[in-house]
Coordinates of C-alpha atoms and ligand atoms in Angstrom, one line a residue:
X12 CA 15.2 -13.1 -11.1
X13 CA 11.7 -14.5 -11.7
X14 CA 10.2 -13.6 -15.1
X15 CA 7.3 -12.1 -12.4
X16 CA 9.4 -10.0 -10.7
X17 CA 11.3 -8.7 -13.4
X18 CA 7.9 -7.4 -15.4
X19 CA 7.7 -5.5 -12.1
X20 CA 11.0 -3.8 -11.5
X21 CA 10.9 -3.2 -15.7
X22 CA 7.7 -1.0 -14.7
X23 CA 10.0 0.6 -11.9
X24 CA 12.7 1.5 -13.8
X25 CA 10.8 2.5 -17.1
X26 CA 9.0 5.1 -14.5
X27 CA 12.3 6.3 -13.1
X28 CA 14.2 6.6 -16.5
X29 CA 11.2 8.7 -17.8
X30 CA 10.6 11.0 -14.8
X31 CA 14.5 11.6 -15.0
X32 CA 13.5 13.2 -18.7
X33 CA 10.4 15.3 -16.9
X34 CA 10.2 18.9 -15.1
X35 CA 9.5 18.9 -11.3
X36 CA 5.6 20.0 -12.3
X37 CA 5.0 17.8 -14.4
X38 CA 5.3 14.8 -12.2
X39 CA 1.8 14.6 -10.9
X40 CA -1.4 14.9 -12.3
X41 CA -4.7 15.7 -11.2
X42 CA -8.0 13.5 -11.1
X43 CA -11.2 13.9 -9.6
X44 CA -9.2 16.3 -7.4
X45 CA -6.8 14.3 -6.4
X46 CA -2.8 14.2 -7.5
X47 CA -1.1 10.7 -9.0
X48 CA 2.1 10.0 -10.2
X49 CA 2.0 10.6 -13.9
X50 CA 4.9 8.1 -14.8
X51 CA 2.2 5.2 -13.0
X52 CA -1.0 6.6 -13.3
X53 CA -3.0 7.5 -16.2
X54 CA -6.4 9.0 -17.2
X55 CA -7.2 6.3 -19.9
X56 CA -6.4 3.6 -16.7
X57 CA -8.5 5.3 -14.1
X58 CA -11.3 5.6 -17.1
X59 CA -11.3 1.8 -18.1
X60 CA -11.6 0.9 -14.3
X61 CA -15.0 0.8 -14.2
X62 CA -14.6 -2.6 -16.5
X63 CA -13.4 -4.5 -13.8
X64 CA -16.2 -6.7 -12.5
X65 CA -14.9 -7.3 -8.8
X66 CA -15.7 -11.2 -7.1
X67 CA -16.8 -12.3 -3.4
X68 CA -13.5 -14.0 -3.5
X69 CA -11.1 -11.1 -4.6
X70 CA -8.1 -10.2 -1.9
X71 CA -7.5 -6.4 -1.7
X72 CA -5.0 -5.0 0.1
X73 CA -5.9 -1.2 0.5
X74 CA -3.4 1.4 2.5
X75 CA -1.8 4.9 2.1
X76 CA 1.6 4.7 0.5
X77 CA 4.2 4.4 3.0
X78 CA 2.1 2.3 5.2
X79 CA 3.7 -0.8 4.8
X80 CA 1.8 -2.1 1.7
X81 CA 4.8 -4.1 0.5
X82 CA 5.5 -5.8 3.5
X83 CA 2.0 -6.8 3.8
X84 CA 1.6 -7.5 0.2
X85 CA 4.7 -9.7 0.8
X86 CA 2.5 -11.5 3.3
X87 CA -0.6 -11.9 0.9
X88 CA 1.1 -13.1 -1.5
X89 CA 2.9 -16.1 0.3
X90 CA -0.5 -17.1 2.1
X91 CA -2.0 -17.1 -1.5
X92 CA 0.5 -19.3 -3.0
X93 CA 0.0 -21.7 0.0
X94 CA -3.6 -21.5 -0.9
X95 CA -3.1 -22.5 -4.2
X96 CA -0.9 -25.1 -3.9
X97 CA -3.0 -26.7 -1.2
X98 CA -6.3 -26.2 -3.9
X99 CA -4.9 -27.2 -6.8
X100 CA -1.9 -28.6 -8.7
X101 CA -0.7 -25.0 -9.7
X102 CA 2.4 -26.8 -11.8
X103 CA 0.0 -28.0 -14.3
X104 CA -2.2 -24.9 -14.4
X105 CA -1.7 -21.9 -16.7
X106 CA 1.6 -20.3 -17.1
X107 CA 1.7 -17.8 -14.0
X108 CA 4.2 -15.4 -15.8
X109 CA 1.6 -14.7 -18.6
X110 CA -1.1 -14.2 -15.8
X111 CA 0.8 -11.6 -13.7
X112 CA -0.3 -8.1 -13.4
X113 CA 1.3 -5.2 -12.0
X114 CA 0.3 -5.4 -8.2
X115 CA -1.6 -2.0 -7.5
X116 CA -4.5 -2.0 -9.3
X117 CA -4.3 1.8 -10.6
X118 CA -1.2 1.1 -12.3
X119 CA -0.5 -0.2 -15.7
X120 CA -2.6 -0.1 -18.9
X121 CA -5.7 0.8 -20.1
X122 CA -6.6 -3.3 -21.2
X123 CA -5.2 -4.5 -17.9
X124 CA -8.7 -4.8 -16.5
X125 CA -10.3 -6.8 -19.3
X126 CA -7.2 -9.3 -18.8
X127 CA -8.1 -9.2 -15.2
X128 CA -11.2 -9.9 -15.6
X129 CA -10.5 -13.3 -17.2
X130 CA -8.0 -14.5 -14.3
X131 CA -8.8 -17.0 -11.9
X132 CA -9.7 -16.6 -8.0
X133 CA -8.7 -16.0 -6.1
X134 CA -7.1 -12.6 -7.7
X135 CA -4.6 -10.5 -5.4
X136 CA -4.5 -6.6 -5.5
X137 CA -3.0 -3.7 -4.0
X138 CA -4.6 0.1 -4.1
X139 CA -3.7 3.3 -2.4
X140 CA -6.6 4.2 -4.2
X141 CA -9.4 6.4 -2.1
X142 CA -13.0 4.1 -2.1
X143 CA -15.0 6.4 -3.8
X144 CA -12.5 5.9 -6.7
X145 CA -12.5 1.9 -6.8
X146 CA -14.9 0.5 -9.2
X147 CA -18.2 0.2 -7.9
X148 CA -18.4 -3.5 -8.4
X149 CA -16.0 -3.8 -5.2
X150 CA -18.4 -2.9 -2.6
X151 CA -21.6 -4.1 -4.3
X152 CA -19.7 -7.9 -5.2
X153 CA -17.9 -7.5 -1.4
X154 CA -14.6 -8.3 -2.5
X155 CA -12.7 -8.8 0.8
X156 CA -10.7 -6.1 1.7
X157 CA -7.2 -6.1 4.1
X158 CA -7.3 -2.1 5.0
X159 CA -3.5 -1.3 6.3
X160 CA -3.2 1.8 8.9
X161 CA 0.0 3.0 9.9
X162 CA 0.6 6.3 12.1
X163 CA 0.4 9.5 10.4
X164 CA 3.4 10.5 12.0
X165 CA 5.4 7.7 10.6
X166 CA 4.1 7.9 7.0
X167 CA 4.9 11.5 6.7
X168 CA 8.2 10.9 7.5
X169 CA 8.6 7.5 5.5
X170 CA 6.7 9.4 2.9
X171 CA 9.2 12.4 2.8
X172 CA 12.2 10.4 2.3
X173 CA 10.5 8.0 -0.4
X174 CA 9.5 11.0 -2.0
X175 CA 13.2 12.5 -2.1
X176 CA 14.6 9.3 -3.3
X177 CA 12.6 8.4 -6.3
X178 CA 12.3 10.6 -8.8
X179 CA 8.4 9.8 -10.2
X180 CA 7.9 12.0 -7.0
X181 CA 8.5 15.7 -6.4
X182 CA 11.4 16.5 -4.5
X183 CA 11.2 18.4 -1.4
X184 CA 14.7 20.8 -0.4
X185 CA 13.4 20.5 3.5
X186 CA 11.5 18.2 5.8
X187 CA 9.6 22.1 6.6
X188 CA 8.4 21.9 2.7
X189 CA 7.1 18.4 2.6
X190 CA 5.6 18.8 6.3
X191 CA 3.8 21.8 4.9
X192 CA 2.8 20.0 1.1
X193 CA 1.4 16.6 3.3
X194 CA -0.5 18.8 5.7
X195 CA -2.1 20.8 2.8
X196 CA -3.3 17.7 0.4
X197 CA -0.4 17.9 -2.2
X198 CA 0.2 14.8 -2.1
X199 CA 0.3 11.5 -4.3
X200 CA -2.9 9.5 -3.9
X201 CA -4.7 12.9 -1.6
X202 CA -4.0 13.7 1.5
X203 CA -4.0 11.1 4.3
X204 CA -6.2 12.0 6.8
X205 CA -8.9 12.3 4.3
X206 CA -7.8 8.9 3.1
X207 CA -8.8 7.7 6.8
X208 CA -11.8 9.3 6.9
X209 CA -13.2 7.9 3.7
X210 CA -12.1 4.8 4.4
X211 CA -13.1 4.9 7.9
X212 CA -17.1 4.5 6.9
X213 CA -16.0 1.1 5.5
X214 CA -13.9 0.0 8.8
X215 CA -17.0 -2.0 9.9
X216 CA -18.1 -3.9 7.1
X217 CA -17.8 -7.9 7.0
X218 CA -15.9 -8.0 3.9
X219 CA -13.1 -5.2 5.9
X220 CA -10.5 -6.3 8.0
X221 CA -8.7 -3.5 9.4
X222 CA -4.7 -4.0 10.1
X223 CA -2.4 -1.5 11.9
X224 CA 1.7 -1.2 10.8
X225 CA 2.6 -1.3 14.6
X226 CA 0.1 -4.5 15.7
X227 CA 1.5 -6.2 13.5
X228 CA 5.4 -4.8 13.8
X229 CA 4.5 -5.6 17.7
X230 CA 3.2 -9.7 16.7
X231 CA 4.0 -10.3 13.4
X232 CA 2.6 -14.3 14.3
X233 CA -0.8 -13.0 15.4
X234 CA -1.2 -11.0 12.6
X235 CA -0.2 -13.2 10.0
X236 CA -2.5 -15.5 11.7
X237 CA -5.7 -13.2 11.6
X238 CA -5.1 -12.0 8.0
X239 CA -4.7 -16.2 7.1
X240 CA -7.9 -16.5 9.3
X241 CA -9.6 -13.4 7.2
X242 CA -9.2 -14.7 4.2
X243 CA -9.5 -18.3 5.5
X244 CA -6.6 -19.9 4.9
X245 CA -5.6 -22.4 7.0
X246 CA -1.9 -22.6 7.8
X247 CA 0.3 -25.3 9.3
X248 CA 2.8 -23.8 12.4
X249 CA 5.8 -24.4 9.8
X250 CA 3.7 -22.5 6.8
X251 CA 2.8 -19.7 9.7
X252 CA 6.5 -19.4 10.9
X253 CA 8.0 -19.4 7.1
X254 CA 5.3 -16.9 6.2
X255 CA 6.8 -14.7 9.1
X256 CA 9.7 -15.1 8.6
X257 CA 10.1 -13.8 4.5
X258 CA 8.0 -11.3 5.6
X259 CA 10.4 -9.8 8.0
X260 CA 12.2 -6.7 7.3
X261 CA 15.6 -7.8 7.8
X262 CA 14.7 -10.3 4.9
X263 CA 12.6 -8.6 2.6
X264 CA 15.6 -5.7 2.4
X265 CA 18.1 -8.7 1.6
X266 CA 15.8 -10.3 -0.9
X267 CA 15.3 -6.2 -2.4
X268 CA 17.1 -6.7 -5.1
X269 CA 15.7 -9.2 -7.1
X270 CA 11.9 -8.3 -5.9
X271 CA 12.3 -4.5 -6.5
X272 CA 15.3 -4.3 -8.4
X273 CA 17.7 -0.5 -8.0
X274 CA 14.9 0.8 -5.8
X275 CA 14.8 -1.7 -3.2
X276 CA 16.7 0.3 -0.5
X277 CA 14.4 3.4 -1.3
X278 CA 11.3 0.5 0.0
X279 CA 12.8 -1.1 2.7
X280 CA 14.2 1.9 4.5
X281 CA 14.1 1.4 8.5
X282 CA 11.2 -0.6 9.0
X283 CA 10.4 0.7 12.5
X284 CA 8.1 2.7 14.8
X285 CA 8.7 6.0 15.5
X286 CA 11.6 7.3 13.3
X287 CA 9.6 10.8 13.0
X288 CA 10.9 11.9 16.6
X289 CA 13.9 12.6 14.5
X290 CA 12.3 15.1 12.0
X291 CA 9.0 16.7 13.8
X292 CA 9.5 20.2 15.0
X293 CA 7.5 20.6 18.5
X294 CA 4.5 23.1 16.0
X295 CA 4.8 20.3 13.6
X296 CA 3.5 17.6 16.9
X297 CA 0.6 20.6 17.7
X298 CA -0.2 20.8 13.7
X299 CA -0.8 17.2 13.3
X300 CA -2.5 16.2 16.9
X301 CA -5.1 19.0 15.6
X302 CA -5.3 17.6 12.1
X303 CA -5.7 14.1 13.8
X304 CA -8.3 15.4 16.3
X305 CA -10.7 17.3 13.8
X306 CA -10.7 14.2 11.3
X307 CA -10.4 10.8 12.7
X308 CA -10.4 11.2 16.9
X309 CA -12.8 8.9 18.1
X310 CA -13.7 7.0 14.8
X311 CA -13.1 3.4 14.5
X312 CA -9.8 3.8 12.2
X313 CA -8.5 6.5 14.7
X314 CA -9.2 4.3 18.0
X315 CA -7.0 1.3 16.1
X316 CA -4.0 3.6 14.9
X317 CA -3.3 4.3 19.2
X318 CA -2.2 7.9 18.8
X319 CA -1.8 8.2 22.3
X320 CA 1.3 5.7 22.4
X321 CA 2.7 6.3 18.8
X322 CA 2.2 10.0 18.2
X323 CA 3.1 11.6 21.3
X324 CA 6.1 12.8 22.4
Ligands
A3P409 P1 10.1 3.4 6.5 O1 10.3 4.4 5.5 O2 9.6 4.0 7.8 O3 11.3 2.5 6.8 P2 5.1 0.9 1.5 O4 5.5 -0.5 1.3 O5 3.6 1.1 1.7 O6 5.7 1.8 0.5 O7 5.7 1.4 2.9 C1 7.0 1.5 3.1 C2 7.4 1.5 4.6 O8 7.2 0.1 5.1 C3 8.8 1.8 4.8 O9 8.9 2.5 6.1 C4 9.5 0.4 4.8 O10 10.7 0.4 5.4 C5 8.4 -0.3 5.6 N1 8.5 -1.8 5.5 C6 8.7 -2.4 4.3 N2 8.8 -3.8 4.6 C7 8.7 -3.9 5.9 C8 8.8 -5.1 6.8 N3 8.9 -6.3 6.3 N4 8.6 -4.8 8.1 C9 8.4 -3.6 8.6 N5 8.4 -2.5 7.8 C10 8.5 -2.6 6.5

């Protein structure tokens, strides 16, 4: 396994092994009113985040968990290294596996920002993190953000079975429980259609690109295409297809193994649209077509997701 990878899973498993030691409520915490994973987040971490000066040039990919941030981040990631190597001759430059961070920017330690703010551009980050909690310097230095949607229907149940399956996260005994916990904000990282809204007064900005789960499940090409064009990177038709194709599911959950180590069937589960037909109750459809109605209908983040063809019945 790369020495990169491996600091990664090591955070994994040092999170599972420790909330195997932990009661049920003591697995999330709260701040600024909303819950995190205490066995990845931490007060000191979210304190020292206002260290990090962000840069015009920084890549952020921000998205709910369970809306496909590591297939996306997958994606990122390849079109950076191309980047690179087409910028400079990366085998000579600094050692990479001293550089690497943990991926999501809320998770690691308290120092991690002060080493990330000595890294070179361009610098690659994942959040699940609300805006309002980012560090200010993101939106005043418009650091250019990738904002992932996925259907709310889809990341409840995605979310559900994640949540059973690892144990930093509390447990649910039914799909009933966790339907009623995500519609009443108990979840990890808030409640999601408050997620949407927040974010949803940044969907227009220059430095925002807004990217749905089923656009680009529907034409992975195109949209591999217009996050390379985004973050102008130019691609060759062979750098485009190879970028596709490690990004698919069916390789990502052969590869899952060595890039997330035991847990790698919990991330790559089915990969498809749609999979909540099999757990919705017809009052869970009516409780979430309101919820969607009241908050995002007819905002700019709502009129992408296309509730219309992936949240009806
Ligand atoms: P399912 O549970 O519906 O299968 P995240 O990475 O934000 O945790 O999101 C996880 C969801 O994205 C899971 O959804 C997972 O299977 C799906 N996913 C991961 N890699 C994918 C890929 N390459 N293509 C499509 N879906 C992918």
């Amino acid at each position: 396994m790369e020495k990169s990878r491996k600091k990664f899973t090591d955070i994994l498993d040092k999170a599972v092994a420790t909330a195997n030691t932990m009661q049920c409520d003591e697995l999330l915490f709260s701040y600024k009113g909303i819950l995190y994973p205490a066995t990845f987040c931490s007060l000191e971490v979210f304190r020292a985040m206002e260290s990090f000066e962000a840069r015009s040039d920084d890549i952020i990919l921000a998205g709910y968990p369970k809306s496909g941030t590591n297939w996306v981040g997958q994606i990122l990631s390849d079109l950076v290294a191309i980047f690179e190597k087409k910028m400079k001759n990366k085998e000579s430059s600094v050692n990479d596996d001293e550089l690497e961070e943990f991926p999501y920017f809320e998770i690691g330690d308290a120092r991690k920002y002060e080493r990330m703010n000595k890294l070179p551009s361009p610098r690659l980050m994942f959040t699940h993190l609300l805006p309002e909690i980012l560090p200010t310097s993101v939106f005043k230095n418009k650091a250019k953000i990738l904002l992932l949607i996925r259907n709310p229907k889809d990341v409840a149940t995605s979310f559900y079975h994640f949540s059973n399956a690892i144990s930093p996260f509390p447990s649910y005994d039914t799909w009933d429980d966790f339907f009623a916990a995500f519609m009443t904000k108990k979840m990890p990282w808030g409640c999601y259609f408050e997620y949407l809204s927040a974010w949803n007064k940044y969907a227009a900005a220059e430095n925002v690109m807004v990217l749905s789960y089923e656009e680009l499940k529907e034409n992975p090409v195109q949209g591999v295409k217009n996050i390379a064009d985004f973050f102008g990177i130019c691609l060759t038709e062979k750098e485009l297809q190879s970028v596709v194709e490690r990004s698919s599911f069916q390789s990502m959950k052969k590869n899952s193994q060595k890039t997330h180590g035991a847990l790698g069937n919990v991330f790559f589960r089915k990969g498809g649209v749609s999979d909540w037909k099999n757990l919705f109750s017809e009052d869970q459809n009516e409780k979430m077509d309101k919820a969607f109605d009241k908050h995002i209908r007819g905002t700019k983040l709502g009129t992408k997701l296309k509730y219309e063809i992936y949240c009806k019945v």
